[in-house]
Each structure stands twice: as C-alpha cells, then as structure tokens.
mmCIF file of C-alpha atoms in Angstrom:
data_model
loop_
_atom_site.group_PDB
_atom_site.id
_atom_site.type_symbol
_atom_site.label_atom_id
_atom_site.label_comp_id
_atom_site.label_asym_id
_atom_site.label_seq_id
_atom_site.Cartn_x
_atom_site.Cartn_y
_atom_site.Cartn_z
ATOM 1 C CA MET K 1 -27.891 -29.844 88.419
ATOM 2 C CA GLU K 2 -25.372 -31.227 90.703
ATOM 3 C CA GLU K 3 -21.844 -30.262 88.880
ATOM 4 C CA SER K 4 -19.471 -33.318 88.708
ATOM 5 C CA PRO K 5 -15.968 -32.796 90.537
ATOM 6 C CA LEU K 6 -14.512 -32.589 87.153
ATOM 7 C CA VAL K 7 -16.705 -30.197 85.606
ATOM 8 C CA ALA K 8 -15.841 -28.299 88.959
ATOM 9 C CA ARG K 9 -12.506 -28.162 88.778
ATOM 10 C CA LEU K 10 -12.605 -27.162 85.105
ATOM 11 C CA ARG K 11 -14.276 -24.063 86.001
ATOM 12 C CA SER K 12 -10.477 -22.936 87.133
ATOM 13 C CA HIS K 13 -7.958 -21.654 84.150
ATOM 14 C CA ASP K 14 -5.526 -24.213 83.990
ATOM 15 C CA PRO K 15 -4.155 -24.949 80.654
ATOM 16 C CA ALA K 16 -5.814 -28.311 79.809
ATOM 17 C CA VAL K 17 -9.002 -26.219 80.450
ATOM 18 C CA LEU K 18 -8.147 -23.493 77.921
ATOM 19 C CA LEU K 19 -6.656 -26.090 75.257
ATOM 20 C CA ARG K 20 -9.804 -28.101 75.370
ATOM 21 C CA ALA K 21 -11.901 -25.045 75.054
ATOM 22 C CA VAL K 22 -9.980 -24.334 71.795
ATOM 23 C CA GLY K 23 -10.774 -27.283 70.704
ATOM 24 C CA ALA K 24 -14.384 -27.743 71.666
ATOM 25 C CA LEU K 25 -14.517 -24.192 69.572
ATOM 26 C CA HIS K 26 -13.261 -25.938 66.463
ATOM 27 C CA ARG K 27 -15.779 -28.594 67.095
ATOM 28 C CA LEU K 28 -18.729 -26.414 68.074
ATOM 29 C CA ALA K 29 -17.819 -24.409 64.403
ATOM 30 C CA GLU K 30 -18.051 -27.460 62.657
ATOM 31 C CA GLN K 31 -21.078 -28.590 63.900
ATOM 32 C CA VAL K 32 -22.823 -25.471 63.804
ATOM 33 C CA GLU K 33 -21.644 -24.977 60.151
ATOM 34 C CA ALA K 34 -22.989 -28.277 59.373
ATOM 35 C CA ALA K 35 -26.553 -27.477 61.090
ATOM 36 C CA ALA K 36 -26.496 -24.063 59.122
ATOM 37 C CA VAL K 37 -26.169 -25.345 55.799
ATOM 38 C CA ALA K 38 -28.656 -28.316 56.244
ATOM 39 C CA ARG K 39 -31.088 -25.416 56.993
ATOM 40 C CA ALA K 40 -30.134 -22.922 54.253
ATOM 41 C CA ARG K 41 -30.023 -25.944 51.695
ATOM 42 C CA ALA K 42 -33.592 -26.602 52.953
ATOM 43 C CA GLU K 43 -34.564 -23.132 52.481
ATOM 44 C CA GLY K 44 -33.344 -23.430 48.803
ATOM 45 C CA TRP K 45 -29.874 -21.439 49.222
ATOM 46 C CA THR K 46 -27.412 -22.463 46.235
ATOM 47 C CA TRP K 47 -23.851 -23.666 47.022
ATOM 48 C CA GLU K 48 -22.514 -20.366 45.971
ATOM 49 C CA GLN K 49 -24.947 -18.802 48.489
ATOM 50 C CA ILE K 50 -23.727 -21.180 50.954
ATOM 51 C CA GLY K 51 -19.896 -20.687 49.936
ATOM 52 C CA ASP K 52 -20.036 -16.734 50.099
ATOM 53 C CA ALA K 53 -21.443 -16.599 53.446
ATOM 54 C CA LEU K 54 -19.060 -18.830 54.722
ATOM 55 C CA GLY K 55 -15.946 -17.370 52.951
ATOM 56 C CA VAL K 56 -15.021 -20.108 50.555
ATOM 57 C CA SER K 57 -15.496 -21.010 47.115
ATOM 58 C CA ARG K 58 -19.023 -22.828 45.919
ATOM 59 C CA GLN K 59 -17.241 -25.878 45.420
ATOM 60 C CA SER K 60 -15.149 -26.207 48.969
ATOM 61 C CA ALA K 61 -18.878 -25.876 50.193
ATOM 62 C CA HIS K 62 -20.400 -28.461 48.313
ATOM 63 C CA THR K 63 -17.539 -31.001 48.617
ATOM 64 C CA LYS K 64 -17.819 -30.361 52.271
ATOM 65 C CA HIS K 65 -21.738 -30.575 52.897
ATOM 66 C CA GLY K 66 -23.271 -31.946 49.570
ATOM 67 C CA LYS K 67 -23.955 -35.517 49.754
ATOM 68 C CA MET A 1 -0.223 -52.236 60.586
ATOM 69 C CA PHE A 2 -3.565 -53.591 61.798
ATOM 70 C CA GLU A 3 -2.845 -57.448 61.047
ATOM 71 C CA ARG A 4 -1.961 -58.362 64.066
ATOM 72 C CA PHE A 5 -5.119 -56.950 65.466
ATOM 73 C CA THR A 6 -8.373 -59.046 66.465
ATOM 74 C CA ALA A 7 -11.204 -58.265 64.098
ATOM 75 C CA GLY A 8 -13.213 -56.562 67.234
ATOM 76 C CA ALA A 9 -9.688 -54.209 67.914
ATOM 77 C CA ARG A 10 -9.499 -53.475 64.373
ATOM 78 C CA ALA A 11 -12.878 -52.415 64.256
ATOM 79 C CA ALA A 12 -12.402 -50.527 67.436
ATOM 80 C CA VAL A 13 -9.373 -48.453 65.832
ATOM 81 C CA THR A 14 -9.796 -48.051 62.438
ATOM 82 C CA VAL A 15 -13.579 -47.981 61.992
ATOM 83 C CA HIS A 16 -15.415 -46.864 65.176
ATOM 84 C CA ALA A 17 -12.544 -44.476 66.585
ATOM 85 C CA PRO A 18 -12.612 -42.495 63.048
ATOM 86 C CA THR A 19 -16.351 -42.692 63.012
ATOM 87 C CA GLU A 20 -16.488 -40.946 66.557
ATOM 88 C CA ALA A 21 -13.891 -38.268 65.674
ATOM 89 C CA ARG A 22 -15.865 -36.972 62.345
ATOM 90 C CA ARG A 23 -19.111 -37.117 63.892
ATOM 91 C CA ARG A 24 -17.710 -34.823 66.710
ATOM 92 C CA GLY A 25 -15.784 -32.733 63.768
ATOM 93 C CA ASP A 26 -12.487 -33.706 64.986
ATOM 94 C CA ARG A 27 -9.558 -33.635 62.287
ATOM 95 C CA ARG A 28 -7.336 -36.348 64.273
ATOM 96 C CA VAL A 29 -8.313 -39.826 66.251
ATOM 97 C CA GLY A 30 -7.478 -39.251 70.045
ATOM 98 C CA THR A 31 -7.365 -41.111 72.829
ATOM 99 C CA GLU A 32 -10.753 -40.101 73.732
ATOM 100 C CA HIS A 33 -12.104 -41.599 70.120
ATOM 101 C CA LEU A 34 -10.219 -44.768 70.795
ATOM 102 C CA LEU A 35 -12.087 -44.793 74.062
ATOM 103 C CA LEU A 36 -15.431 -44.343 72.328
ATOM 104 C CA GLY A 37 -14.297 -46.915 69.612
ATOM 105 C CA VAL A 38 -13.523 -49.596 72.337
ATOM 106 C CA LEU A 39 -17.060 -48.867 74.005
ATOM 107 C CA HIS A 40 -18.687 -50.221 70.841
ATOM 108 C CA ASP A 41 -17.753 -53.623 72.095
ATOM 109 C CA VAL A 42 -20.136 -54.822 74.677
ATOM 110 C CA GLU A 43 -17.489 -56.873 76.632
ATOM 111 C CA ALA A 44 -15.351 -53.550 77.273
ATOM 112 C CA ALA A 45 -18.352 -51.418 77.996
ATOM 113 C CA GLN A 46 -19.571 -54.088 80.791
ATOM 114 C CA THR A 47 -15.760 -54.163 81.895
ATOM 115 C CA LEU A 48 -15.602 -50.198 82.478
ATOM 116 C CA GLY A 49 -19.066 -50.060 83.816
ATOM 117 C CA VAL A 50 -19.826 -47.334 81.206
ATOM 118 C CA ASP A 51 -22.066 -47.411 77.831
ATOM 119 C CA ILE A 52 -20.922 -45.648 74.834
ATOM 120 C CA GLU A 53 -23.985 -42.759 75.310
ATOM 121 C CA THR A 54 -22.706 -42.069 78.565
ATOM 122 C CA ALA A 55 -18.963 -41.811 77.297
ATOM 123 C CA ARG A 56 -20.197 -39.215 74.466
ATOM 124 C CA SER A 57 -22.353 -37.192 76.970
ATOM 125 C CA ALA A 58 -19.211 -36.833 79.042
ATOM 126 C CA LEU A 59 -17.396 -35.584 76.144
ATOM 127 C CA ALA A 60 -19.758 -33.662 75.099
ATOM 128 C CA ALA A 61 -20.032 -32.007 79.000
ATOM 129 C CA LEU A 62 -16.108 -31.523 79.251
ATOM 130 C CA ASP A 63 -16.136 -29.643 75.966
ATOM 131 C CA GLU A 64 -19.334 -27.572 77.297
ATOM 132 C CA ALA A 65 -17.265 -26.724 80.541
ATOM 133 C CA ALA A 66 -14.214 -25.756 78.599
ATOM 134 C CA LEU A 67 -16.211 -23.550 76.937
ATOM 135 C CA ALA A 68 -17.833 -22.009 79.682
ATOM 136 C CA ALA A 69 -14.363 -21.480 81.535
ATOM 137 C CA ILE A 70 -13.558 -18.968 78.490
ATOM 138 C CA GLY A 71 -17.143 -17.406 78.806
ATOM 139 C CA ILE A 72 -18.880 -19.186 76.095
ATOM 140 C CA ASP A 73 -22.551 -20.484 76.640
ATOM 141 C CA ALA A 74 -22.799 -23.406 74.228
ATOM 142 C CA ARG A 75 -25.857 -25.041 75.467
ATOM 143 C CA GLY A 76 -28.932 -24.763 73.503
ATOM 144 C CA VAL A 77 -27.035 -24.085 70.280
ATOM 145 C CA GLU A 78 -28.325 -25.970 67.145
ATOM 146 C CA ARG A 79 -25.701 -28.318 65.876
ATOM 147 C CA ALA A 80 -25.611 -31.056 63.400
ATOM 148 C CA THR A 81 -23.288 -34.462 63.406
ATOM 149 C CA ILE A 82 -20.962 -34.375 61.121
ATOM 150 C CA THR A 83 -21.333 -36.855 58.286
ATOM 151 C CA GLU A 84 -18.994 -35.776 55.659
ATOM 152 C CA SER A 85 -16.138 -37.839 53.588
ATOM 153 C CA SER A 86 -14.602 -40.648 54.773
ATOM 154 C CA THR A 87 -11.268 -39.056 54.307
ATOM 155 C CA ARG A 88 -8.558 -41.307 56.256
ATOM 156 C CA LEU A 89 -8.079 -38.906 60.064
ATOM 157 C CA PRO A 90 -4.377 -39.420 61.256
ATOM 158 C CA PHE A 91 -3.965 -40.322 64.994
ATOM 159 C CA THR A 92 -2.944 -37.660 67.867
ATOM 160 C CA SER A 93 0.584 -38.844 69.488
ATOM 161 C CA GLY A 94 -1.569 -39.947 72.610
ATOM 162 C CA ALA A 95 -3.204 -42.452 70.318
ATOM 163 C CA LYS A 96 -0.054 -43.557 68.953
ATOM 164 C CA ALA A 97 1.031 -44.038 72.490
ATOM 165 C CA THR A 98 -2.026 -45.990 73.533
ATOM 166 C CA LEU A 99 -1.930 -48.277 70.539
ATOM 167 C CA SER A 100 1.664 -49.082 71.420
ATOM 168 C CA ASN A 101 0.978 -49.654 75.039
ATOM 169 C CA ALA A 102 -1.533 -52.401 73.874
ATOM 170 C CA LEU A 103 0.827 -54.147 71.947
ATOM 171 C CA THR A 104 3.709 -53.872 74.736
ATOM 172 C CA VAL A 105 0.562 -55.298 77.215
ATOM 173 C CA ALA A 106 -0.500 -58.234 74.397
ATOM 174 C CA ARG A 107 3.293 -58.977 73.987
ATOM 175 C CA ARG A 108 3.679 -59.227 77.661
ATOM 176 C CA THR A 109 1.109 -61.522 78.290
ATOM 177 C CA GLY A 110 2.215 -63.757 75.223
ATOM 178 C CA ALA A 111 -1.456 -62.990 73.595
ATOM 179 C CA ARG A 112 -0.792 -63.775 69.798
ATOM 180 C CA ARG A 113 -3.172 -60.706 68.874
ATOM 181 C CA ILE A 114 -4.099 -57.408 69.970
ATOM 182 C CA ALA A 115 -7.493 -57.298 71.246
ATOM 183 C CA VAL A 116 -9.723 -55.096 72.584
ATOM 184 C CA VAL A 117 -9.244 -55.700 76.147
ATOM 185 C CA HIS A 118 -5.340 -54.805 75.457
ATOM 186 C CA LEU A 119 -6.698 -51.537 73.683
ATOM 187 C CA LEU A 120 -8.480 -51.084 77.194
ATOM 188 C CA ALA A 121 -5.541 -51.844 79.300
ATOM 189 C CA GLY A 122 -3.539 -49.024 77.032
ATOM 190 C CA LEU A 123 -6.453 -46.538 77.363
ATOM 191 C CA LEU A 124 -6.617 -46.988 81.170
ATOM 192 C CA ASP A 125 -2.839 -46.774 81.309
ATOM 193 C CA SER A 126 -3.174 -43.065 79.174
ATOM 194 C CA ASP A 127 -1.369 -39.671 80.626
ATOM 195 C CA ARG A 128 -2.822 -37.244 82.912
ATOM 196 C CA THR A 129 -3.038 -35.084 79.907
ATOM 197 C CA ASP A 130 -4.989 -37.665 77.231
ATOM 198 C CA PRO A 131 -8.406 -36.457 76.405
ATOM 199 C CA ALA A 132 -9.382 -40.657 77.495
ATOM 200 C CA THR A 133 -8.412 -39.935 81.072
ATOM 201 C CA SER A 134 -10.660 -36.798 81.429
ATOM 202 C CA VAL A 135 -13.618 -38.984 79.801
ATOM 203 C CA LEU A 136 -12.706 -41.882 82.551
ATOM 204 C CA ALA A 137 -12.653 -39.731 85.438
ATOM 205 C CA GLU A 138 -15.733 -37.604 84.214
ATOM 206 C CA VAL A 139 -17.632 -40.768 83.913
ATOM 207 C CA GLY A 140 -16.634 -41.917 87.299
ATOM 208 C CA VAL A 141 -14.160 -44.850 86.251
ATOM 209 C CA ASP A 142 -11.671 -45.779 88.818
ATOM 210 C CA ARG A 143 -8.874 -46.287 86.613
ATOM 211 C CA VAL A 144 -6.672 -47.928 89.150
ATOM 212 C CA ALA A 145 -9.231 -50.620 89.907
ATOM 213 C CA VAL A 146 -10.304 -51.316 86.537
ATOM 214 C CA ARG A 147 -6.885 -51.694 85.307
ATOM 215 C CA ALA A 148 -6.137 -54.252 88.146
ATOM 216 C CA ARG A 149 -9.084 -56.162 87.016
ATOM 217 C CA VAL A 150 -8.013 -56.292 83.150
ATOM 218 C CA VAL A 151 -4.922 -57.850 81.910
ATOM 219 C CA PRO A 152 -1.800 -57.727 84.039
#
C-alpha cells in the first residue's frame, strides 16, 4: 500500500510523532483492555478474576466494563 | 455555555465529539474529536469533502504510524470500541481555543448564533500542532482553500 506523505513524514522521530505515539499507546491499551475483558466475561471469568489480572479491584473492573 | 450554539453545533460539541473521544479511549475532548463531531453534520462533511468514516480511519492511521515510529506494530491486534460511562470529559486547551475561534468568527460575521460552519472555520484555523490539523492533512484537505470557501 502506498504511504500518504504525512504517514511517511511520521516515520521520522519528531516530538509530534513521539507524543502521538504515547497517546496512541494509551488508546491501544484501553481498546485492547475492552476487548480482553469482553472475551474473559464471555468465557466465564468473574469480575474478581478480571480485576486481579488487570491489577485493579473487582469493583473498579466492574464499574469500568460491566454494563 | 452552549446556549448561543445552534442545535447542530451544540450536538457536535456536547454529544458527538465526546462520544468520538470516548470510543477511542481518550480522556479529553480534543480538536480531532471536534472535527469528527462536526463531520456528523452532512453539510460540513460536504464542505470538507470528507466523510466521517474516512476521518476516523485517518486518525487510526496516524496512531498506527506513530506507534510504528517507536517500533510497535499494532496492526491486527484485537480491539474493542469503548462504550463505557457517560462521565463528562474535559476539553483540551486546543479544543477550547477552537471554540473560542468559532465564537470570534461568528461575532465577526454578525451571526446571532454559533453554527457548525463557525466550528468548521475554527477547526480550519487550528494550530499546526493540533490533532485536527494532522487529520485534515492526512485526508488531503487543503485547509487554506477550504477556509476561503467558508465564512470569512
């Protein structure tokens, strides 16, 4: 696939890229967490088990992901 | 704060933009989310010549490129759209500046209310470092040319 000029420019290490990368890491973590929790719930994990795995309390996990 | 906004502008700023931020997992509403919020408006999307899906993809592409720059290949990773809570998200300073620009543009043109077109003008006037500017460049919008076509 042909890269757009901006994407090509982003290959360099300017601060804008690095700062975006940090933000993207946060977003990636949140999105992967949401997917992982949904999968765990579908497979019968309890909120306590999920909380332990994420390093947060059962209640935090449930408040954040339980609906 | 938003009483002087038209219904469309208010929806873009207070409903669509925060929703776009949340679904990406962002904790503050930035200019990129305001841009997506504005693109919910069909007329604004036509003015820019960009639809919302294209803009969302551009934002994701920018993220992937930034991650690649630090050696992370996030392609193909299973992700879910965040649907959590409706807690109010604060605006970034860039987003506040955009809203302030929109107000200035509306005043200058003698408009009684701040409409989507004023938000659009504010976004097109964004700072170089604003995420909205990166998205507009990524989707190939000529900011100067489009800005000349919307309100003075």
